[in-house]
Structures are given as structure tokens and as C-alpha cells.
Coordinates of C-alpha atoms (C1' of nucleotides) in Angstrom, one line a residue:
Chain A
X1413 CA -25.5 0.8 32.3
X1414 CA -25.6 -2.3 29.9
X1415 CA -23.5 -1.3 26.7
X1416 CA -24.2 -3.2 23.2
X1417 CA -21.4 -1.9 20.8
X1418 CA -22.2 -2.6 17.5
X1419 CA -18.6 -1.9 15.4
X1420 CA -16.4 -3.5 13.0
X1421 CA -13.3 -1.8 11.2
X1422 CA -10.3 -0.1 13.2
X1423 CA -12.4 3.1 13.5
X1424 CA -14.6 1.3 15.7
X1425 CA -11.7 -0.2 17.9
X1426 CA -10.4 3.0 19.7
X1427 CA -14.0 3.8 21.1
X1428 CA -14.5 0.4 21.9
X1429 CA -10.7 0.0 24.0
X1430 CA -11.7 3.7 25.6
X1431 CA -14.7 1.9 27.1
X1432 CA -13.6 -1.3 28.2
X1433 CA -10.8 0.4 29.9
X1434 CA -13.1 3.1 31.9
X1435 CA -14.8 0.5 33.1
X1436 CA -18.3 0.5 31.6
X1437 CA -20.0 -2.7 30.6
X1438 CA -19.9 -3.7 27.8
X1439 CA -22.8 -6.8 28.0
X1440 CA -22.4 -7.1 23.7
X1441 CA -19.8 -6.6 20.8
X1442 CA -21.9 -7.0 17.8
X1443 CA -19.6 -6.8 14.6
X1444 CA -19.7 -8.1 11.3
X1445 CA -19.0 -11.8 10.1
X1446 CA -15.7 -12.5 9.3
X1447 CA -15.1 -11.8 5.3
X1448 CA -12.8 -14.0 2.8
X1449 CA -10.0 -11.4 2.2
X1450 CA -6.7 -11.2 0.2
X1451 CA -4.9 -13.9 -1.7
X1452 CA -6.3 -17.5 -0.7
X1453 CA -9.5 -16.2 0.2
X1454 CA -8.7 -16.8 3.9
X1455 CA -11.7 -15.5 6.4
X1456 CA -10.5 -12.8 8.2
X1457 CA -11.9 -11.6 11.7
X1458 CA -12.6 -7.3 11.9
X1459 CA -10.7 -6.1 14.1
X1460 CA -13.7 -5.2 16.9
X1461 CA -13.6 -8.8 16.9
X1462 CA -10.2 -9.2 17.5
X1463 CA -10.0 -6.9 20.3
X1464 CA -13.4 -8.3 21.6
X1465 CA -11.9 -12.4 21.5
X1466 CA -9.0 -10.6 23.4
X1467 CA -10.9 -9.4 25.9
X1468 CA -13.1 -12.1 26.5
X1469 CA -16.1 -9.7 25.6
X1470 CA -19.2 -11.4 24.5
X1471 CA -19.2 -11.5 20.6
X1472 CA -22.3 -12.3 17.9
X1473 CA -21.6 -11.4 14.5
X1474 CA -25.5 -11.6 12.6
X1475 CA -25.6 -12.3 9.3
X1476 CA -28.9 -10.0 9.2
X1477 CA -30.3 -7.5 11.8
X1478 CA -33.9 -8.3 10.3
X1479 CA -36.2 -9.2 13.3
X1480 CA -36.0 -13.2 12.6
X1481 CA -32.4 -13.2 13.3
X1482 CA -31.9 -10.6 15.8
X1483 CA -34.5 -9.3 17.6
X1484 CA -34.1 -12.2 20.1
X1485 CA -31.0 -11.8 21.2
X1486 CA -31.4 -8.2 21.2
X1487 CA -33.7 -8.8 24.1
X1488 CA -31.8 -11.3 25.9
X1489 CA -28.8 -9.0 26.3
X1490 CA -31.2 -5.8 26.7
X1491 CA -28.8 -3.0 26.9
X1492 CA -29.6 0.5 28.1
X1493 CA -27.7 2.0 25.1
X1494 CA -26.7 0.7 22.0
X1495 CA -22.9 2.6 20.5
X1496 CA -22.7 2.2 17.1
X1497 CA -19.5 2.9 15.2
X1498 CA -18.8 2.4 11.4
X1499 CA -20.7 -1.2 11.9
X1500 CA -21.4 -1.2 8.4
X1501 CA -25.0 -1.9 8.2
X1502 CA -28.5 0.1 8.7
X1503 CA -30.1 -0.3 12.2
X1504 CA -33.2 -1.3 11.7
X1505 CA -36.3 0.8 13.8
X1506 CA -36.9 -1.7 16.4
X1507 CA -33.5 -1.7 16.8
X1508 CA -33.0 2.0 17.2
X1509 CA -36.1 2.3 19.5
X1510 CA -35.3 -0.6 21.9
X1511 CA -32.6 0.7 24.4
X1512 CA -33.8 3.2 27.1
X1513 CA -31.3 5.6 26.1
X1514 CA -31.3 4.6 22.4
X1515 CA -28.4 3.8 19.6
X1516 CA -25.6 6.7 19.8
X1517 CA -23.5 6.7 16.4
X1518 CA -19.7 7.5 16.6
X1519 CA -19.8 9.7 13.2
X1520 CA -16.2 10.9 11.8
X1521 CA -17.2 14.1 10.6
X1522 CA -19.2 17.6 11.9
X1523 CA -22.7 16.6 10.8
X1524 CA -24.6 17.8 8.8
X1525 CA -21.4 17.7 6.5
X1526 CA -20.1 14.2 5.1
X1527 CA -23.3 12.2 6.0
X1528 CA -22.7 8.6 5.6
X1529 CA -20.4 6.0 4.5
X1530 CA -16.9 7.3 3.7
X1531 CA -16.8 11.0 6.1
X1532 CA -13.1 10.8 6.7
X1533 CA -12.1 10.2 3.3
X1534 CA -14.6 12.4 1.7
X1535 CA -13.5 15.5 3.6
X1536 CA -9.8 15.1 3.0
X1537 CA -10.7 14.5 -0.9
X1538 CA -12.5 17.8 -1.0
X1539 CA -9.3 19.9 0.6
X1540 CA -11.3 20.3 4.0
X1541 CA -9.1 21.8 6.3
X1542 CA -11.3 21.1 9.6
X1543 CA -13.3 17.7 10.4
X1544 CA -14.0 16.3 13.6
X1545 CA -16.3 13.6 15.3
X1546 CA -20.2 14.0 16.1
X1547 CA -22.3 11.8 18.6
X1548 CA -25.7 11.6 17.7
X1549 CA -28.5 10.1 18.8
X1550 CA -29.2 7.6 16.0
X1551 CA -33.5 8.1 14.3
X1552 CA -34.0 6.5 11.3
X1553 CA -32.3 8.4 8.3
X1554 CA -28.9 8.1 7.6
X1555 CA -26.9 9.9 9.7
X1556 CA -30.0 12.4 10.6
X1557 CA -30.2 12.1 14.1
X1558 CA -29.9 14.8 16.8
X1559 CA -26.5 15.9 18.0
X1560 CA -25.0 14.9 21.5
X1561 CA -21.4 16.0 21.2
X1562 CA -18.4 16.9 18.8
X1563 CA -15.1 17.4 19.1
X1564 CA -13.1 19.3 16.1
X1565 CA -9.8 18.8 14.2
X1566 CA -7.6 20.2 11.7
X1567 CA -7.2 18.4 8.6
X1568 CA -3.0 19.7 7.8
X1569 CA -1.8 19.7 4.6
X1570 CA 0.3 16.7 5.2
X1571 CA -2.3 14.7 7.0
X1572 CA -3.7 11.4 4.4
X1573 CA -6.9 8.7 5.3
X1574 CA -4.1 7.2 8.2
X1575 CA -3.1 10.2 10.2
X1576 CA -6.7 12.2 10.3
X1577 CA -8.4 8.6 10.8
X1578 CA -6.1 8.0 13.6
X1579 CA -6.7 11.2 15.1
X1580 CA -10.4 10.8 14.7
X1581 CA -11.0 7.1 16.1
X1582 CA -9.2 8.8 19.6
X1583 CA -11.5 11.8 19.4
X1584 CA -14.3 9.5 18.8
X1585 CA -13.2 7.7 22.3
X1586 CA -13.0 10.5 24.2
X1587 CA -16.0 11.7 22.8
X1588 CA -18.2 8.7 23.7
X1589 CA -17.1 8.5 26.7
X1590 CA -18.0 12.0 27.8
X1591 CA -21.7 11.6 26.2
X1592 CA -22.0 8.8 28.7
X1593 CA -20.8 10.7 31.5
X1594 CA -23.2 13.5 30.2
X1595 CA -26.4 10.8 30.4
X1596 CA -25.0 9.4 33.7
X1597 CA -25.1 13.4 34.8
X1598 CA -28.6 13.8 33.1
X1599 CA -26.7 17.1 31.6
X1600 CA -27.2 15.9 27.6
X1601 CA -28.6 18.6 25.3
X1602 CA -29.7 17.2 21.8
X1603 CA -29.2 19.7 19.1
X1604 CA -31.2 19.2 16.1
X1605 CA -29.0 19.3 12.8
X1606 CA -28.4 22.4 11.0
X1607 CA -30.5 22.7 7.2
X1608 CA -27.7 23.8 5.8
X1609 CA -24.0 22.1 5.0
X1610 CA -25.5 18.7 4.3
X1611 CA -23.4 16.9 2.4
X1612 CA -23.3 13.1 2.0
X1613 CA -20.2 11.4 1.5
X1614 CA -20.3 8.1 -0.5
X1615 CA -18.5 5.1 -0.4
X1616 CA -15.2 4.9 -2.0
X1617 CA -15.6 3.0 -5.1
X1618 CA -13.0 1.9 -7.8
X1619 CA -14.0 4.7 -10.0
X1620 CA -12.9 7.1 -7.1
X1621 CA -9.6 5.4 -6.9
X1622 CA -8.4 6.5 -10.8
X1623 CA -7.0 9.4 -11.0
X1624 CA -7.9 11.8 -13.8
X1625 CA -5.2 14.0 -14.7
X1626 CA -7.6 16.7 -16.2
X1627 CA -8.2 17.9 -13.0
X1628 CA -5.7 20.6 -10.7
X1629 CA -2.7 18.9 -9.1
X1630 CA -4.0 20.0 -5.6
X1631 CA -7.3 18.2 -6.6
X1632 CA -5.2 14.8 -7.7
X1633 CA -3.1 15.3 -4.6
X1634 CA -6.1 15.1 -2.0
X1635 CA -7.4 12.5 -3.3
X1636 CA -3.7 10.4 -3.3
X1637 CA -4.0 11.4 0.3
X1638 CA -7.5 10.4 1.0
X1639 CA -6.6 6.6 0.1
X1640 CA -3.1 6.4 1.2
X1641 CA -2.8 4.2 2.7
X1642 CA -5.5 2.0 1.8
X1643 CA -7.1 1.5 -1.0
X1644 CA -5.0 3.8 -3.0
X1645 CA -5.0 5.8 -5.5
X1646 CA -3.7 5.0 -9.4
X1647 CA -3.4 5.6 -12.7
X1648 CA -1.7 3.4 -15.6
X1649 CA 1.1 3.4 -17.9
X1650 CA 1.5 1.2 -20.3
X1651 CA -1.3 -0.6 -19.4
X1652 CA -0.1 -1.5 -16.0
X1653 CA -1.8 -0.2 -12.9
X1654 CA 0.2 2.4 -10.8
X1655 CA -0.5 2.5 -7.3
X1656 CA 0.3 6.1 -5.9
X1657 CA 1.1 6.1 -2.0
X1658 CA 3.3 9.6 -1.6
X1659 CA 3.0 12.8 -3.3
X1660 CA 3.4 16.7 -3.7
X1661 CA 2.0 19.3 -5.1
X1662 CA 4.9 21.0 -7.2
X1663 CA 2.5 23.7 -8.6
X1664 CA -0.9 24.6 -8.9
X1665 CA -1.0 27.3 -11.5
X1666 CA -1.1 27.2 -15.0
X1667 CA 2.0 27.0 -17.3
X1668 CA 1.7 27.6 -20.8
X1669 CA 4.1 24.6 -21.7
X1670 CA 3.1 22.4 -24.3
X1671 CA 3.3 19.5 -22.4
X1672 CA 0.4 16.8 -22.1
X1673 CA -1.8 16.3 -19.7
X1674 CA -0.3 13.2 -17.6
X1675 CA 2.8 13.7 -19.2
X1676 CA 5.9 12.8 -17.3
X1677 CA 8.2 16.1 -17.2
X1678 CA 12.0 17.0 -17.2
X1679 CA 12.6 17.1 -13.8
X1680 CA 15.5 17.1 -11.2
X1681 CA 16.8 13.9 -11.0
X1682 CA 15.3 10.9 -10.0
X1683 CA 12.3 13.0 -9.5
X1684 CA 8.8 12.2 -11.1
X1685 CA 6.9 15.4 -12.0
X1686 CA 3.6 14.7 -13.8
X1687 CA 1.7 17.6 -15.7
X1688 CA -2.0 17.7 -14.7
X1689 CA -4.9 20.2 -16.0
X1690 CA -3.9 22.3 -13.8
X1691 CA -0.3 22.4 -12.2
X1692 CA 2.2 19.9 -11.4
X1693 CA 2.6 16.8 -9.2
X1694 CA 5.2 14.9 -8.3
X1695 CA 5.1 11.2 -7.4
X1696 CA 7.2 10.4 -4.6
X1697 CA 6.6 7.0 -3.3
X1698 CA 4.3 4.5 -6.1
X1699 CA 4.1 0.8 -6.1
X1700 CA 3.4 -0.9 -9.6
X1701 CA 1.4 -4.1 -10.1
X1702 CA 3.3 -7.0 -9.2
X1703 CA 5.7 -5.2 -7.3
X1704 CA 6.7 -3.6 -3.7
X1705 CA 6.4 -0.1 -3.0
X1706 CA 9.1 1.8 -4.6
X1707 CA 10.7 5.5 -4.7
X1708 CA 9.6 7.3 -7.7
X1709 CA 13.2 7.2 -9.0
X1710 CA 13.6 3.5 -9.0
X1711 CA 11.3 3.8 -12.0
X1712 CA 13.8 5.7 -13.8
X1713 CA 16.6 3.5 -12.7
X1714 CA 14.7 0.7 -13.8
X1715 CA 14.0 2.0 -17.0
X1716 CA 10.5 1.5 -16.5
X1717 CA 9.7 5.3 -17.7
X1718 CA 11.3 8.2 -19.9
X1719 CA 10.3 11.4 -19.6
X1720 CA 7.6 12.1 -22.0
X1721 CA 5.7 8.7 -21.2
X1722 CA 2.5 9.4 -20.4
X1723 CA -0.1 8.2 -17.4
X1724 CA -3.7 8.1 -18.4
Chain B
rC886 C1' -7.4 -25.6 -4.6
rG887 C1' -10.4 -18.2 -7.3
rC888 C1' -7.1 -15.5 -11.6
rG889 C1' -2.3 -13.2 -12.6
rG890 C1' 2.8 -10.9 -11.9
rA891 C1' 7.4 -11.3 -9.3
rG892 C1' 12.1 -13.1 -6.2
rU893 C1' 19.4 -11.7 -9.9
rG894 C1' 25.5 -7.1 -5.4
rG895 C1' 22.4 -1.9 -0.9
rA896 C1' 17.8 0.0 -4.6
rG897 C1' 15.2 -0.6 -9.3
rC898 C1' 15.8 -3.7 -13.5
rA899 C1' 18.1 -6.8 -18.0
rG900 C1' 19.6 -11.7 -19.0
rU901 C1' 15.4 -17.1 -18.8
rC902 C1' 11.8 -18.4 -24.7
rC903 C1' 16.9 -20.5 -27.8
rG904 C1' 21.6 -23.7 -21.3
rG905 C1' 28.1 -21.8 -22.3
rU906 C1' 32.8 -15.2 -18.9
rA907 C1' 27.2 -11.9 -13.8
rG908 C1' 25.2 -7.1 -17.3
rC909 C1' 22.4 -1.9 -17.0
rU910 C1' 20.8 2.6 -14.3
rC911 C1' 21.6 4.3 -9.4
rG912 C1' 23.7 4.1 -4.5
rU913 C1' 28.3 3.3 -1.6
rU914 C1' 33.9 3.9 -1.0
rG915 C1' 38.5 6.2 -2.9
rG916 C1' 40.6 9.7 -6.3
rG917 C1' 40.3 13.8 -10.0
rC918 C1' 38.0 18.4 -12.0
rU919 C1' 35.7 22.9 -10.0
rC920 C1' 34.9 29.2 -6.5
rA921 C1' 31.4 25.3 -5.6
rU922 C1' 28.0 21.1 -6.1
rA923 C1' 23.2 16.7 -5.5
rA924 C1' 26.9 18.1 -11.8
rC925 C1' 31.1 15.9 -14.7
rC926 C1' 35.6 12.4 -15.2
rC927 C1' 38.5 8.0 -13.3
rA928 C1' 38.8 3.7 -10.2
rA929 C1' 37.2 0.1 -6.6
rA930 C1' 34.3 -2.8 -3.4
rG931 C1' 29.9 -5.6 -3.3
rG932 C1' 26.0 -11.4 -6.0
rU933 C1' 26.6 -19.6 -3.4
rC934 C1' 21.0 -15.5 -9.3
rA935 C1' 14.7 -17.0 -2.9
rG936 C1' 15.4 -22.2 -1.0
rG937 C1' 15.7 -27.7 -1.9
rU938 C1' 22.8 -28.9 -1.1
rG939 C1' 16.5 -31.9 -5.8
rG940 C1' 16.3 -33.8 -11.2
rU941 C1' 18.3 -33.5 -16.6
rU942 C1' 23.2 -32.1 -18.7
rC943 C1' 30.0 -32.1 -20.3
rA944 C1' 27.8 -27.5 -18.5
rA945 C1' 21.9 -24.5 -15.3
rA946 C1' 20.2 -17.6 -13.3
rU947 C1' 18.3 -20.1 -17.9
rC948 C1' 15.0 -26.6 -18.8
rC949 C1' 11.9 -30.1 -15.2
rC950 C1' 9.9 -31.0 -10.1
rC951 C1' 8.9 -29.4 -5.0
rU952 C1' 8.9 -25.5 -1.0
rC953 C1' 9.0 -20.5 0.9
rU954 C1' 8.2 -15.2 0.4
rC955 C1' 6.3 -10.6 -1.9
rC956 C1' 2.7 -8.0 -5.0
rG957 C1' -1.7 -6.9 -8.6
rC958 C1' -6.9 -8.5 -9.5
rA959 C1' -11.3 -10.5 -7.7
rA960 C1' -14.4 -11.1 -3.3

RNA sequence: CGCGGAGUGGAGCAGUCCGGUAGCUCGUUGGGCUCAUAACCCAAAGGUCAGGUGGUUCAAAUCCCCUCUCCGCAA
């Protein structure tokens, strides 16, 4: 069976490795063009396209999929199925309707619940304790389509976006694979999506990434760990941007103290304990602008904070 | 050449503008106090101040030039 994989961030490399490995073939990588990045604005490759230019696997990377600039080679490779994993861009119906056994999509989440864009991060933000991967055979909504296969996993309370993304790309793998088998087998049994649990989950934007203290400390604490470690969470003091990489819920009820909200509070040495709507967290490991990643106590040893300074 | 911050004992910083004894908070080691301690007291070790063996100067962490590295923004 003639395999197009059409993927472009890490997610999408675990998958891709599984099926390389096992053997199928994999006639097309199709992946995003490389993007200025960082300091310098040097282009850098995704990493499908890494793994792909190690491989020696066939590579295009379209600037549109719009019929002028694709459909052509779509029909010179003609695959039997297109796998689609966190690619980046919306298929568009010719697409999704030329491959015998159509586009599959590697989703991280149980569909119908995180639809879209940012599932891992989104369910780990909202306290989820479960997630998992979905196949799906791809129609033309976003994330709509019927469902092949899903395997489930726990979201811990000391899992962040690394671990549970980690855990899902190889669940994604194993899934995929198995959906094949199941085609090869002529065993598949498309599920329609439930009408209830639908939830989209949106791209993470800036505005995600600030941290508002008016909100419970188990609340600010899933969403350090949904963007640790990338893009991060912050918050400011002093005007300078404070990225937050490690921390822990202290306390989640209500104290009467008269502290501030975002106030810094007496704490245990070298410990940072910040006072939040609700509760208390504590910032273990933060990185300010212009400098490396730091323990929370270096801050005080640094002078760069007194308790009673306040984050906003 | 996208914009900006930074490199000083093991960690985080001050000192740089205005050149003149290497400083602070912590850690480490040794000792003391204590029923005890991550607490307190005393003492010690540890730095060619990113590199150029660059320029200026009687004298450079500090001023000028070049290189390297790290980070924030933006994309």
C-alpha cells in the first residue's frame, strides 16, 4: 500500500519512524516549508523533514495544497492512503477524496473532545486527567470525521505538554499502525462521532501564555504545565517578563490573609510562594528575560525579589 | 546584516556611566551553640572579571576595537 504522510512537528515523527520501520511504504513525506526561526532568522527544517532527508524518503514541502500547486503531484505519487499528523494545514476535498482508502488523521485527543489545533495542551490546561489518541477517517470539517481507533492515557498530576506529548506521539504510532493492519485485514469499523463532549481546542496564543493570578493556583498550575516546556508560561515583575518552567500547587483553598493577589509570600527559605485567587503556588524552576533558567531561590539570592513584590 | 538583554569564585547578582585593594546573598569545608536542625554564631577555601595574550593608559572588570557563547522579543 502506497503511503503519503503528510506531517511536520515532533508529534508527527514517532508515527512516521513506527512506519518506516515496519516496513510499509512510504512513496511521500509531505511537510511544511522550512520556517526562519530564533535569533538570526536562520531557516529551519521540521523535524518530519529531518527524519525524512535521513532516510532518504522522498520529500516535497508545498507552499499551498490549492489544486495549482498540488494536485499534480498528488497524482504522480498516487497513494492508497494519505496519514496526516499535526501537518498544520487544511486538506483540501480533492485531497481528502483522492486515495482509495482516504486521509487518516493521527489526532492527540478522544474525539469529539479537544477538536483541533492545540488537543494536548488544551486537555492538560483544563485539569483532564485522561486523553488519548484517535484515528479518524479524515471528511471535510475539522477534526469531524469517523473514528477508526483510539488508544487512552492518563494525564498524572506531574505530567506537563513534554511527558503526555511524548507518551501520545508513541500511542499515535502504535495506533496507526494497527489501523493499517486493520484495512490490510478488511476488519475496520468506522464509528461515527458522539453529539456530545465536543470541545475544540484552539491554538495557543500569547494571551494564553500570561498568567492571571485571579484565577485558583491549581488553574495557574495546569496551565504552567501545559507549556512547559515550550512556549511557556509567564507573568512579569517589574516590567520584566518571567518565564515559569516548574511549579506546585502549595494550596488550593482559600485563606483569609490579607495578602495580594500575585503577591510574593513569607515562605521557607529560598522558596517562592505566590498568592493567587484562590490558593497558593510556588515557583520552583523560572527563567527571567535575558537570562538562563534558574531555581526560584536564586532570585532571592540575587536580590532580584523581596517578599511582598508583586507579579501581575 | 530584524530589535534588545547578558557573560565577574560552585549558583544568583553588585561593581562598568565617573579607570585606582574582587564585593553581596547563598552553597561548600572546618569549628562552635543546641535535645535537635535545613536555624544561629565563628572561621576558611574558592575568581588570569567569556576570549583576543588586541588597543588607550602610570594603572583596565571598568574606556575603544574584534571574536565566541547564552537568553528575551519578533517571525
Amino acid at each position: 500500500m502506497k503511503i503519503m504522510y503528510m506531517g511536520t512537528p515532533d508529534f508527527a515523527v514517532e508515527p512516521l519512524k513506527a512506519l518506516y520501520y515496519s516496513g510499509h511504504e512510504i512513496c511521500s513525506v509531505i511537510t511544511q516549508p522550512d520556517k526562519p526561526k530564533g535569533r538570526g532568522y536562520g531557516l529551519t527544517p521540521p523535524p518530519v523533514k529531518v527524519f525524512a532527508l535521513d532516510n532518504n524518503l522522498e520529500i516535497n514541502q508545498p507552499q499551498s495544497l490549492k489544486k495549482i500547486f498540488f494536485e499534480e503531484y498528488l497524482k504522480k505519487i498516487s497513494p492508497d492512503v494519505i496519514i496526516v499528523a499535526a501537518y498544520g494545514k487544511i486538506l483540501y476535498p480533492y485531497i481528502i477524496n483522492y486515495p482509495k482508502h482516504g486521509c487518516l488523521n493521527i489526532h492527540a485527543s478522544i474525539l469529539p473532545r479537544h477538536r483541533g489545533a492545540a488537543p494536548i495542551q488544551r486537555a492538560i490546561m483544563e485539569g483532564d486527567t485522561k486523553t488519548g489518541v484517535t484515528i479518524m477517517q479524515m471528511d471535510c470539517g475539522i477534526d469531524t470525521g469517523e473514528i477508526l481507533y483510539k488508544l487512552e492515557c492518563d494525564i498524572s498530576e506531574n505530567d506537563n505538554f513534554e511527558t503526555v506529548h511524548n507518551k501520545l506521539s508513541e500511542l499515535g504510532a502504535l495506533a496507526i499502525i494497527e489501523v493499517l493492519n486493520m484495512i490490510n485485514k478488511e476488519t475496520l469499523n468506522p464509528v461515527k462521532q458522539e453529539d456530545y463532549g465536543v470541545s475544540y481546542a484552539s491554538k495557543i496564543e500569547n494571551e494564553d501564555c500570561l498568567i492571571d493570578f485571579n484565577l485558583s493556583s491549581v488553574q495557574i498550575y495546569n496551565q504552567i504545565r501545559a507549556l512547559s516546556p515550550v512556549p511557556l508560561a509567564y507573568t512579569t515583575l517589574n516590567n520584566k517578563k518571567i518565564k515559569i518552567i516548574e511549579a506546585k500547587v502549595i494550596s488550593s483553598i482559600n485563606d483569609d490573609s490579607s495578602y495580594d493577589i500575585g503577591e510574593v509570600l513569607p515562605a521557607p527559605k529560598g522558596k517562592l510562594y505566590v498568592k493567587c485567587l484562590t490558593g497558593i503556588i510556588e515557583f520552583i524552576t523560572i527563567q527571567p528575560e535575558g537570562k538562563r533558567n534558574m531555581k526560584a531561590s536564586d532570585l532571592f539570592n540575587g536580590r532580584y525579589i523581596n517578599n511582598g513584590d508583586k507579579f501581575k
